[in-house]
Coordinates of C-alpha atoms in Angstrom, one line a residue:
Chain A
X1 CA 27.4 7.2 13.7
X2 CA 29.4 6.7 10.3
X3 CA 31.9 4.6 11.9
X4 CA 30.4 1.5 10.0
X5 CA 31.1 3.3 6.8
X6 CA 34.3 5.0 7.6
X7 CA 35.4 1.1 8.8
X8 CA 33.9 0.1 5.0
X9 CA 35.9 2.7 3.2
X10 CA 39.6 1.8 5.2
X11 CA 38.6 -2.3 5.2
X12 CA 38.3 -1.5 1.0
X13 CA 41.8 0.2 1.0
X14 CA 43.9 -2.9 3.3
X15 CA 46.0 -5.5 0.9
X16 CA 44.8 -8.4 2.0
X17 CA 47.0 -9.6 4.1
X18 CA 46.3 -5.9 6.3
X19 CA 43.0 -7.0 6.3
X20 CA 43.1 -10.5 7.8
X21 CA 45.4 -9.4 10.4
X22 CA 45.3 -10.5 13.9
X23 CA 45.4 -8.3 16.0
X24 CA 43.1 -6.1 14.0
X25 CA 45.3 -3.0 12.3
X26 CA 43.2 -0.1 12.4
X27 CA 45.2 2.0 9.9
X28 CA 45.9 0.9 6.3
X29 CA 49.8 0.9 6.2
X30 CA 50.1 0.6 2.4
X31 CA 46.8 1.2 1.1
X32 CA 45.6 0.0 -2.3
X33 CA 43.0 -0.2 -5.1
X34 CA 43.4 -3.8 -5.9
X35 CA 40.3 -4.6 -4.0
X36 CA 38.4 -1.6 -6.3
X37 CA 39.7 -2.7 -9.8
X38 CA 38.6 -6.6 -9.1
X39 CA 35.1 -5.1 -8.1
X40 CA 34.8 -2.7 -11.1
X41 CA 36.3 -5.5 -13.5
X42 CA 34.1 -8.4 -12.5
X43 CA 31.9 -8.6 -15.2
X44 CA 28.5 -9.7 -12.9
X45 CA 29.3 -6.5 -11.0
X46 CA 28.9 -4.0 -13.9
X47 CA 26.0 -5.6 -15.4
X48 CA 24.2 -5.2 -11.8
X49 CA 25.2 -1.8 -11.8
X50 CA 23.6 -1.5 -15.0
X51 CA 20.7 -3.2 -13.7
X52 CA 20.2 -1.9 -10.8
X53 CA 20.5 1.6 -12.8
X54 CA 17.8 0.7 -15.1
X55 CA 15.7 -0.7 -12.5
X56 CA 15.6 2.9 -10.6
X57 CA 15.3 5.1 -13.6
X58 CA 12.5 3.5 -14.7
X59 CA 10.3 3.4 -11.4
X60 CA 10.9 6.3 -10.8
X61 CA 10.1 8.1 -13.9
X62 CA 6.9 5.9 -14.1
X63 CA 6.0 6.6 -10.4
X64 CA 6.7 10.0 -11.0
X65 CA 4.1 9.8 -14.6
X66 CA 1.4 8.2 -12.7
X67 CA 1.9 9.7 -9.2
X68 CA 1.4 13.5 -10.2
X69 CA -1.7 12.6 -12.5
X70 CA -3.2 10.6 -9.8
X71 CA -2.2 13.1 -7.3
X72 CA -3.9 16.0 -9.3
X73 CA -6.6 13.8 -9.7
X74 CA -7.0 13.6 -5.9
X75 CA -5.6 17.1 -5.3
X76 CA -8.6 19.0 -7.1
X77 CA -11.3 17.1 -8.9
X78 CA -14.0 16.4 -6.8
X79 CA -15.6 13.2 -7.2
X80 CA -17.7 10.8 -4.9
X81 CA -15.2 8.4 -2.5
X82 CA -12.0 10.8 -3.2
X83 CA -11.1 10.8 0.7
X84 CA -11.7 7.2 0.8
X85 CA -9.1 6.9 -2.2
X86 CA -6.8 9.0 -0.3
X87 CA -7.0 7.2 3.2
X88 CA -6.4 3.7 0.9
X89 CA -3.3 5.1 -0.6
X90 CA -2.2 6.3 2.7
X91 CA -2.5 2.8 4.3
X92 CA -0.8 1.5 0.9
X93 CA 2.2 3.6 1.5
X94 CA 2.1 1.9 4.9
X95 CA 2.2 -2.1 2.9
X96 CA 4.3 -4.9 3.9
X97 CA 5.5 -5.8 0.9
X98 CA 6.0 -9.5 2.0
X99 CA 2.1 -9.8 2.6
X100 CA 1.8 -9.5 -1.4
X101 CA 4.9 -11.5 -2.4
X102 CA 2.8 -14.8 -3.1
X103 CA 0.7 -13.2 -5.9
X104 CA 3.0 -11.1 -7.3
X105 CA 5.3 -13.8 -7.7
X106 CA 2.3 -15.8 -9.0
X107 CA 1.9 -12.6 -11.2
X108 CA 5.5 -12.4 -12.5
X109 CA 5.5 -16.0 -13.2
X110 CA 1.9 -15.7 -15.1
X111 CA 3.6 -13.1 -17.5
X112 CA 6.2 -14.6 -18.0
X113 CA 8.7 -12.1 -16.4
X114 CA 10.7 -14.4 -13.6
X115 CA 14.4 -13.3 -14.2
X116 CA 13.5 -10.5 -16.1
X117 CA 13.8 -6.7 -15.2
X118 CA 10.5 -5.7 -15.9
X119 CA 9.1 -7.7 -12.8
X120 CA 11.2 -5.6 -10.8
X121 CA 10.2 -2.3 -12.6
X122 CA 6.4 -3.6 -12.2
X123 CA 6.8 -4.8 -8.8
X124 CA 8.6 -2.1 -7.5
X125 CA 5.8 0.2 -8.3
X126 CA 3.6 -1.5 -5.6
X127 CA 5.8 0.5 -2.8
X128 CA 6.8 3.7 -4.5
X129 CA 3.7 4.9 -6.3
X130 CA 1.5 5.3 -3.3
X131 CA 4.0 6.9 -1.4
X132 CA 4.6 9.5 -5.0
X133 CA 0.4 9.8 -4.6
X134 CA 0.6 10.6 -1.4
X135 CA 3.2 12.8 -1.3
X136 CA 2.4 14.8 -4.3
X137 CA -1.0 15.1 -3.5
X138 CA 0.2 17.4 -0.1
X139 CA 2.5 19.6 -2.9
X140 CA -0.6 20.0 -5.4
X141 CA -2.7 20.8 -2.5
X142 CA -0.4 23.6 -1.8
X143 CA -1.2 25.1 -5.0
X144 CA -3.5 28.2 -4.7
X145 CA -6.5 27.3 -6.4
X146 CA -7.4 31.0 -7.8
X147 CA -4.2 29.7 -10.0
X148 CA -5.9 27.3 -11.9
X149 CA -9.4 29.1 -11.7
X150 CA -7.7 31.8 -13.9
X151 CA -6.3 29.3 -15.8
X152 CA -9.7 27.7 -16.4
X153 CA -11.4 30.9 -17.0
X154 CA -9.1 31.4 -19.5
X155 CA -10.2 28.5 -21.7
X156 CA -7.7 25.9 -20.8
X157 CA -8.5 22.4 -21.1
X158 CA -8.0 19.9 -17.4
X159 CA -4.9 18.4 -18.8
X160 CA -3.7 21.9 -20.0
X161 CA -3.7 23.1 -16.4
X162 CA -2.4 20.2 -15.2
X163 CA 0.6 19.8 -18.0
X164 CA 1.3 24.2 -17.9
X165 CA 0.6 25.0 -14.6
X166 CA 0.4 22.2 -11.8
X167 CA 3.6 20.4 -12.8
X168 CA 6.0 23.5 -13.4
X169 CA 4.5 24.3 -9.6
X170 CA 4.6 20.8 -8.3
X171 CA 8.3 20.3 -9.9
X172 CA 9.9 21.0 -6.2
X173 CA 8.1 17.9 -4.8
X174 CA 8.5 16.1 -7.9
X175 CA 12.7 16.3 -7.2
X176 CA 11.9 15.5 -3.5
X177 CA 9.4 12.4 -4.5
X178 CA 11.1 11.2 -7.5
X179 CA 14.7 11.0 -5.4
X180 CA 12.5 8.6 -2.7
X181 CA 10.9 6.5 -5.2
X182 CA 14.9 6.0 -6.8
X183 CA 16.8 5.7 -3.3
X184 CA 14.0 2.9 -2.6
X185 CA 14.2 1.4 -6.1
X186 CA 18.1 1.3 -5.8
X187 CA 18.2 -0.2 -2.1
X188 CA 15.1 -2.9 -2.7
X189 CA 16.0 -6.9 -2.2
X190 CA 13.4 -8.7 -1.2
X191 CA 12.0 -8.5 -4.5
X192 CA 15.1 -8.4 -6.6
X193 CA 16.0 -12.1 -4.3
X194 CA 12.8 -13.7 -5.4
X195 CA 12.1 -12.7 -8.8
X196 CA 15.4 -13.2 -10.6
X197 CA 17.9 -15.9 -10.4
X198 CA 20.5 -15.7 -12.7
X199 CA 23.9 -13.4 -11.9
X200 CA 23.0 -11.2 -15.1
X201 CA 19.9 -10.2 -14.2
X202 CA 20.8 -9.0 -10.5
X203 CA 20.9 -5.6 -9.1
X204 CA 23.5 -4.1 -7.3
X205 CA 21.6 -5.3 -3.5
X206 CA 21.1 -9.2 -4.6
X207 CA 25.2 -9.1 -6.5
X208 CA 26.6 -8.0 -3.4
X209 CA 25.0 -10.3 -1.0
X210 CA 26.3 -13.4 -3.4
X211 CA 29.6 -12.2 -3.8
X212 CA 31.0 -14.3 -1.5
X213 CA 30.2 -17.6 -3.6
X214 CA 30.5 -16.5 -6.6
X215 CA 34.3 -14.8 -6.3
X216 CA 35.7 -17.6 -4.3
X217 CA 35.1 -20.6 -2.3
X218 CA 32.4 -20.8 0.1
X219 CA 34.4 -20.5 3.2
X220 CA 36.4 -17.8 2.5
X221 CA 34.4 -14.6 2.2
X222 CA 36.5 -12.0 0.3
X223 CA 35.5 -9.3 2.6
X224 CA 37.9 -7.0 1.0
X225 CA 35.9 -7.1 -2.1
X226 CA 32.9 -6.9 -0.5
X227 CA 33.5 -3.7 0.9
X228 CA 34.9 -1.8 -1.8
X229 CA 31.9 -2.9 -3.7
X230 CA 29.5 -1.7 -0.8
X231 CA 31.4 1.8 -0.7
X232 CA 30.9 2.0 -4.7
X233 CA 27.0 1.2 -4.5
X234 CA 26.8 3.3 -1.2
X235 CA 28.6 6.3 -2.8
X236 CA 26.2 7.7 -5.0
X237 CA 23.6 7.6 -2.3
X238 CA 25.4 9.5 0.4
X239 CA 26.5 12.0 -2.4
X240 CA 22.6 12.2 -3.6
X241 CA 21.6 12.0 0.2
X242 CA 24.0 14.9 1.0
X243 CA 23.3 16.8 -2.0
X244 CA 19.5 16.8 -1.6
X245 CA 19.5 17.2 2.1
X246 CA 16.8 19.3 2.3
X247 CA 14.4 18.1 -0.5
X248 CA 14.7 14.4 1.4
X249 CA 14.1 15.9 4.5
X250 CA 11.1 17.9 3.2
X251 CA 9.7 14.6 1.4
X252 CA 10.7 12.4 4.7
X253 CA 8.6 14.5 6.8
X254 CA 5.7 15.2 4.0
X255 CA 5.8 11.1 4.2
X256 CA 6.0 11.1 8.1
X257 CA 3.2 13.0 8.6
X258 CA 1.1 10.4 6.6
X259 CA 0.3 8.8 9.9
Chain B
X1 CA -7.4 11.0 -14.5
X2 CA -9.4 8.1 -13.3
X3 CA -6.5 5.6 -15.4
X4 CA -4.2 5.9 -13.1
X5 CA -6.1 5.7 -10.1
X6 CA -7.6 3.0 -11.6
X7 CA -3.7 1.4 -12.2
X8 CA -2.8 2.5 -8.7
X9 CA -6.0 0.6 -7.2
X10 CA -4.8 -2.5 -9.5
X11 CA -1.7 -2.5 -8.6
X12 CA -2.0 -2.6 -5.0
X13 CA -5.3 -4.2 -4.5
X14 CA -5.2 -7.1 -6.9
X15 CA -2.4 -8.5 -5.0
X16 CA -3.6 -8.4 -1.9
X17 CA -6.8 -10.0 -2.9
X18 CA -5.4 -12.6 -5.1
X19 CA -2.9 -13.8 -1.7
X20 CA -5.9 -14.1 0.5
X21 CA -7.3 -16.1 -2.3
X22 CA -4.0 -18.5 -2.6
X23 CA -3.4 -18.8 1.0
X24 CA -6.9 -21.0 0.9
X25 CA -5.4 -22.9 -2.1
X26 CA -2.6 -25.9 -2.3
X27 CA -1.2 -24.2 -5.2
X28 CA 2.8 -24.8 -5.9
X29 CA 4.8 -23.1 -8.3
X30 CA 5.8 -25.4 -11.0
X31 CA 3.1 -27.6 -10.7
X32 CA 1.4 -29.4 -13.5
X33 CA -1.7 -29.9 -11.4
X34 CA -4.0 -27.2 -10.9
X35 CA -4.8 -25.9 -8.0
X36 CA -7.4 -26.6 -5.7
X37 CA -9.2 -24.8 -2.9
X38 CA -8.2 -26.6 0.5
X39 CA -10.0 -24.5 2.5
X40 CA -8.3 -23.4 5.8
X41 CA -5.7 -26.5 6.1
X42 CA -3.2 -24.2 5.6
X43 CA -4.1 -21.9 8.7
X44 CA -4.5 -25.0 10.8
X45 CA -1.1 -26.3 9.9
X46 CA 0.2 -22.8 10.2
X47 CA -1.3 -22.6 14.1
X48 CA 0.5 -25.2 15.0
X49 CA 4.0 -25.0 13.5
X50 CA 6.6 -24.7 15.5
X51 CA 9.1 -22.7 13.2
X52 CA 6.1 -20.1 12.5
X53 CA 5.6 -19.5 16.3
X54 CA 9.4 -19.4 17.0
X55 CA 9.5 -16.9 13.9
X56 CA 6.5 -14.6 15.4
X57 CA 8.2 -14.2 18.7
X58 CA 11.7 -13.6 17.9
X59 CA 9.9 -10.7 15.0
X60 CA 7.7 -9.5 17.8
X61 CA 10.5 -9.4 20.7
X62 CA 13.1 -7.6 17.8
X63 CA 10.3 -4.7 17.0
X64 CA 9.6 -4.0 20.5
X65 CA 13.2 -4.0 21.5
X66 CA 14.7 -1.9 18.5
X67 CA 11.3 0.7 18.2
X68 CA 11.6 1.4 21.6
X69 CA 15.6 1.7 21.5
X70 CA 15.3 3.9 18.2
X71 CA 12.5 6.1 20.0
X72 CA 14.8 6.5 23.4
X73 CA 18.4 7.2 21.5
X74 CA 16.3 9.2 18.3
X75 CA 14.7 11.1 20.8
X76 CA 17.8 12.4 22.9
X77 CA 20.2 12.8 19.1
X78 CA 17.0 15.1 18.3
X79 CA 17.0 16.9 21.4
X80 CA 20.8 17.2 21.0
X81 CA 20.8 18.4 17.5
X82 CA 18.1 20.9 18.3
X83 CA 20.6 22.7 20.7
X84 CA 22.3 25.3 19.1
X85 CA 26.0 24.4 18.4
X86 CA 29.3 24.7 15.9
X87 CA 28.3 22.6 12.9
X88 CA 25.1 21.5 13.9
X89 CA 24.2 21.5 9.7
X90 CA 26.8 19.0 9.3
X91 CA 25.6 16.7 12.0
X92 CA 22.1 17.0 10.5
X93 CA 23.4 15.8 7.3
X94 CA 25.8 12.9 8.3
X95 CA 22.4 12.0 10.1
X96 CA 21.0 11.0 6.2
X97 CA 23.9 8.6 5.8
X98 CA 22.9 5.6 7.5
X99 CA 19.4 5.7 6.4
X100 CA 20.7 6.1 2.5
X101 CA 23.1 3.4 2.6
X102 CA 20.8 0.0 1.8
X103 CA 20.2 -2.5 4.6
X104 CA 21.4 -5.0 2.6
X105 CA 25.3 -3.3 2.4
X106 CA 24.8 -2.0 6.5
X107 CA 24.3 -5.4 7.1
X108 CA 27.3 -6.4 4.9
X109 CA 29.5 -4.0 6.7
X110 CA 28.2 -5.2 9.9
X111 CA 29.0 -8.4 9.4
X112 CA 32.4 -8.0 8.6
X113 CA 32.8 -5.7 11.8
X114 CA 31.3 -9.0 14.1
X115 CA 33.6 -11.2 12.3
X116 CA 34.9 -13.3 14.8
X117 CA 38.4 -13.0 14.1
X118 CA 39.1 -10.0 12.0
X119 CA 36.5 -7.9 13.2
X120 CA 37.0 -4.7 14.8
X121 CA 33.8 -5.0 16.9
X122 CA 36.0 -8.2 18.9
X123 CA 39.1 -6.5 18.9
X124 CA 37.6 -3.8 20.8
X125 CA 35.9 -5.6 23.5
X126 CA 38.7 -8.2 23.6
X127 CA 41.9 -6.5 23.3
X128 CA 41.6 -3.0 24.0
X129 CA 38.6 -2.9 26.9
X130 CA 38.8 -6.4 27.9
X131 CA 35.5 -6.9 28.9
X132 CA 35.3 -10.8 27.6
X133 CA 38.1 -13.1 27.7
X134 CA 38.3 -14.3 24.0
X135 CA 36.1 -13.1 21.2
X136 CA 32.7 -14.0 19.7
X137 CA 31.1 -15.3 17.0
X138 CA 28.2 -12.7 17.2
X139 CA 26.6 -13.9 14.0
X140 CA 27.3 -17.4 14.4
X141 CA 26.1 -18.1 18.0
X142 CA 22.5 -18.2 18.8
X143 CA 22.1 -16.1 21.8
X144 CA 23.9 -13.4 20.3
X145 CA 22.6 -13.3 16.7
X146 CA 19.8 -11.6 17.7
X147 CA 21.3 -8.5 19.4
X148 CA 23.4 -8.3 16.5
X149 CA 20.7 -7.8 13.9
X150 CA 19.3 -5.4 16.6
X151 CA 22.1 -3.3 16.5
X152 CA 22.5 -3.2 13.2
X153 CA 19.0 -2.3 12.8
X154 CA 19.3 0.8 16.0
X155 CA 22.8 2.1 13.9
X156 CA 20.3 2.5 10.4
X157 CA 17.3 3.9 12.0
X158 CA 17.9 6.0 15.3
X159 CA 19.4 8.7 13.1
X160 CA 15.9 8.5 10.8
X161 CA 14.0 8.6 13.6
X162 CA 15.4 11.4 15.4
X163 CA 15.4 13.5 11.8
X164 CA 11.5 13.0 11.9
X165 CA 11.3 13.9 15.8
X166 CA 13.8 17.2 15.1
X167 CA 11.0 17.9 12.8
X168 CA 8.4 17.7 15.3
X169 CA 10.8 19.4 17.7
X170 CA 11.3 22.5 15.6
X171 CA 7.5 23.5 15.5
X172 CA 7.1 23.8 19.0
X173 CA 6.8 27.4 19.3
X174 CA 10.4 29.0 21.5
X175 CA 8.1 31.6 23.8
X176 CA 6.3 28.4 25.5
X177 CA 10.1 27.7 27.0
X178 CA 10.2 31.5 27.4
X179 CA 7.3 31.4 29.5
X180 CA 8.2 28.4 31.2
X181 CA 11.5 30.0 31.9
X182 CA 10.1 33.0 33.2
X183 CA 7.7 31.4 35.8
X184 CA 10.6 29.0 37.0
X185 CA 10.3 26.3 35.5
X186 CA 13.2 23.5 35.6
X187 CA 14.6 22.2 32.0
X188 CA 12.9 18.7 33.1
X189 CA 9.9 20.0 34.0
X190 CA 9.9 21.8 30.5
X191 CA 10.8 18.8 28.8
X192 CA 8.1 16.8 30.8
X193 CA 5.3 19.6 30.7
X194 CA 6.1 21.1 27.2
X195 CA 8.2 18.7 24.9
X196 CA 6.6 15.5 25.4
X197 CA 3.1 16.6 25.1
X198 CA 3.6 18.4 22.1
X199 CA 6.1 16.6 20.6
X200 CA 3.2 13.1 20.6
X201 CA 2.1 13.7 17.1
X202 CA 5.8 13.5 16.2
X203 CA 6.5 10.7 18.3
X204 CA 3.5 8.5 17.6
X205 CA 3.9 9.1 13.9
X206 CA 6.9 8.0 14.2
X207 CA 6.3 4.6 16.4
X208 CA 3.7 3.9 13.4
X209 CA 5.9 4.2 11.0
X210 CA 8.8 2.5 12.7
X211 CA 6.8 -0.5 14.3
X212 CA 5.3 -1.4 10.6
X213 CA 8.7 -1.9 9.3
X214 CA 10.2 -3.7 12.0
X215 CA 7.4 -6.4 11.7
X216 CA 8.5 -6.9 8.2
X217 CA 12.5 -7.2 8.5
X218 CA 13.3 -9.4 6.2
X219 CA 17.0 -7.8 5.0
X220 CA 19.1 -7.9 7.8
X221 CA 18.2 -11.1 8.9
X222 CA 18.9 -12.7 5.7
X223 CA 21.9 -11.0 4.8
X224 CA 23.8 -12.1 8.1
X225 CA 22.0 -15.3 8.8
X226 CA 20.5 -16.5 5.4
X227 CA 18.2 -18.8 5.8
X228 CA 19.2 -20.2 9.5
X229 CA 15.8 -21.8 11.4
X230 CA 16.5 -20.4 14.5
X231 CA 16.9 -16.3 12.9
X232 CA 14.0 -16.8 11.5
X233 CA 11.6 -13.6 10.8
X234 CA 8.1 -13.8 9.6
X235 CA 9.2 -12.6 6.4
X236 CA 12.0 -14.6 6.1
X237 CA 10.3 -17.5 7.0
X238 CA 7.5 -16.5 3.9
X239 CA 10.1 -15.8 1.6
X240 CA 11.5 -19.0 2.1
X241 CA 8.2 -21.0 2.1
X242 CA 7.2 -19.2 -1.3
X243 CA 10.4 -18.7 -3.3
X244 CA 12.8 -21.5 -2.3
X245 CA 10.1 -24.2 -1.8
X246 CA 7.7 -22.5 -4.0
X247 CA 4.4 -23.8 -1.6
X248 CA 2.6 -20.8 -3.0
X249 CA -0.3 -21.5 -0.6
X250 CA 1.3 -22.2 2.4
X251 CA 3.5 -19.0 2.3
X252 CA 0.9 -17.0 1.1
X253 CA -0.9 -18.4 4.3
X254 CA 1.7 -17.0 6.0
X255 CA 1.7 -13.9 4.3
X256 CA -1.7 -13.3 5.5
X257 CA -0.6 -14.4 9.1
X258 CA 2.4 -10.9 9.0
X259 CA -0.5 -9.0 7.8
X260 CA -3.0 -9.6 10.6
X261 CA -0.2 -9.5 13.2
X262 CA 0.7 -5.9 12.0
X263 CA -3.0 -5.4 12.1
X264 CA -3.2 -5.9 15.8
X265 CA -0.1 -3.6 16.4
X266 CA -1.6 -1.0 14.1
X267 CA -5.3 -1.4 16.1
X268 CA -3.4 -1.6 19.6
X269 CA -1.6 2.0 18.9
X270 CA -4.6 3.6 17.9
X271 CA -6.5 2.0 21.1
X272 CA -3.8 3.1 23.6
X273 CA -2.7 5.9 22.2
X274 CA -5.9 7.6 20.5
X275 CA -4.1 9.8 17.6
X276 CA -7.6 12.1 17.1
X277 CA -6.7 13.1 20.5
X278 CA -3.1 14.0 20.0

């Protein structure tokens, strides 16, 4: 099962001439870093890094913002057509992001935002904040209302209760969501493909898939690169995915059961 | 609070509205002209072009094959996991890894493990089993592109799946097997008679959820085929027809088209299978 990555991790070690070897060696005999310190000085490389960085932070904290207000809002305030708000966010989380691309490209070019970061940041939204709604809604829900009763009783204002007592309560599922929404930002390319061109504007997902024409000739694919820079991008991820086993899991299922 | 459901409705509605709109239109990106309403040219050239047809079936033919693959192999890994065993925590974690590493690197890694000449995925079949006589070009050659992407596809998800199936797995209540146990009942009749029925939610849930995003693929296919007519995907083929030759209508035409396709699969599961009654 992590073969493919383990494979990844010794391809990124080989010299070069270990790596196109025939027959195949399976075992680098004088392992090296060259392949790491090209990757980390290419220039296009760290600014997609950067990019890619920016990129994640900001959808999620924005998702994360807008998510637990709208999922308060649908957690506890009754109001006429809230189930029918809930069921459309549920089939949202469900989209296919392609059936949008025409207007949002339409959209990003309209704004002036083709081969910018913000179209990503704005675009991204469209996938992670119904699945933060949705998601957060179940963790609000699973706040005792008698809570926020008291709370009420007690002369606080709507966005009082939500501010001092929903999001200290809700923080659990805001880790869980808010780790989604960033592993999503971080691994998108479809959008990051279409709506920026231009090797400094490129997150980590679009630099890596170009690599290959922009380090070399076209025919000879510099594989070696490629995978040390696929086991730096990957790296945080497993660590994060490892780390936060059970929060992801939690959220995974939370998000499974959408149905 | 009504902002930012306001925002959320915006920001997914909108879009969708405004594609349905443009998939009726001749508009093109870039040009000075603006655009007019064509009415539905653009879905009768869509019905009867070729590359479009050729693109549904091989996106059709590589959902059914990998969702049902994933379901099989995610089902037995879950079963598996949910036995007790020495480092079963670990398993459960490594099972994250595929599924947090992005598609577009799996399919990078991939691709350098198909390479024809330097790739370990050869030199296995090749040199150490033997089972072909010289090695292939599995991303190169048409028949075997395909099954490539598919198994690239199987390696991310079938860990993902059975993660959501353990789930299901572990609220099945232990005394049923007791029971079961007790009056005599075989481990296959308990897995026919007790894990399969219960486990449906789970399992259906999880088709959903799976078949949706294998109607879309779009990553895989582009990262080890680019933009190659005959590994085409509907969404590669959209993404093409929008971005590269920037025919906003067309592609939005055909953006339309992905959408109604899922809709059919979406309707079809919840004809046969009936999830009120699960």
């Amino acid at each position: 099962m992590l073969f493919p990555f383990v494979w990844a991790l010794l391809s990124s070690l080989k010299p070069s001439e270990e790596l196109f070897a025939t027959p195949v060696r399976y075992w680098p005999d004088n392992p090296t870093l060259e392949h790491y310190r090209l990757v980390v000085e290419n220039g296009d490389f760290q600014q997609a890094l950067l990019n890619s960085a920016i990129v994640a932070v900001s959808v999620t904290l924005m998702s994360l913002v807008l998510g637990s207000l709208a999922a308060h809002a649908l957690g506890r305030i009754r109001f006429r057509g809230r189930s029918v708000v809930l069921y459309a966010v549920l089939a949202m989380t469900m989209f296919p992001q392609i059936a949008v691309l025409g207007a949002l490209f339409e959209m990003v070019n309209y704004f002036r935002l083709y081969n910018q970061l913000p179209a990503l940041v704005l675009t991204y939204m469209i996938f992670t904040l119904p699945f933060t709604v949705w998601v957060m809604t179940g963790f609000m829900r699973a706040v005792p209302m008698e809570i926020e009763e008291a709370a009420y009783v007690d002369g606080a204002t709507p966005f009082q209760v939500f501010y001092k007592i929903m999001l200290p309560l809700a923080l659990p599922g805001m880790v869980t969501t808010g780790l989604l929404a960033f592993i999503a930002a971080w691994n998108e390319f479809l959008f990051a493909l279409s709506f920026t061109q231009t090797p400094d504007k490129r997150t980590v997902t679009y630099a890596i898939t170009a690599f290959a024409g922009s380090t070399s000739g076209m025919y000879e694919v510099p594989w070696g690169q490629t995978m040390a820079a696929s086991v730096l991008v990957t790296a945080p991820l497993v660590a994060l995915a490892l780390i936060f086993q059970r929060h992801i899991l939690a959220g995974l299922t939370a998000g499974g059961v959408k149905g | 609070m009504a902002p930012a459901l306001l925002c959320a409705a915006f920001v997914a509605l909108y879009p969708l509205a405004r594609t349905f709109y443009l998939s009726f239109t001749n508009a093109r990106f870039g040009d000075p002209n603006p655009a007019k309403v064509v009415g539905a040219r653009n879905y009768a050239d869509l019905v009867s072009d070729v590359f479009f047809r050729d693109a549904v079936v091989l996106t059709v033919l590589f959902t059914v094959v990998t969702v049902l693959a994933e379901l099989v192999l995610g089902l037995l890994v879950a079963l598996l996991v949910n036995t007790r065993f020495r480092g079963r925590g670990g398993v459960r974690a490594a099972m994250l890894i595929p599924w947090a590493i992005p598609t577009v690197i799996s399919a990078q890694m991939w691709k350098w493990m198909f390479n024809d000449v330097y790739g370990v995925f050869n030199d296995i079949l090749v040199n150490r089993l033997h089972l072909f006589p010289k090695a292939i070009a599995f991303t190169a050659e048409e028949s075997t592109s395909f099954w490539a992407a598919a198994i690239v596809d199987i390696w991310k998800t079938t860990p993902f799946m059975a993660l959501l199936l353990l789930a299901g797995l572990q609220l099945i209540p232990s005394d049923l097997y007791e029971a079961a146990r007790v009056d005599g009942a075989t481990r296959w009749q308990q897995f026919v008679k007790i894990t399969l029925p219960l486990l449906r939610p789970a399992m259906l849930v999880a088709l959903i959820f799976r078949t949706l995003d294998a109607l879309r693929v779009f990553d895989v296919f582009y990262v080890m085929f680019g933009n190659r007519p005959d590994t085409m995907t509907m969404a590669t083929y959209a993404q093409q027809t929008l971005v590269s030759i920037s025919d906003i209508g067309y592609g939005s035409a055909i953006s339309i088209a992905i959408f109604l396709v899922i809709g059919i699969f979406v309707t079809l599961y919840i004809v046969v299978f009936r999830p009120e009654e699960a």
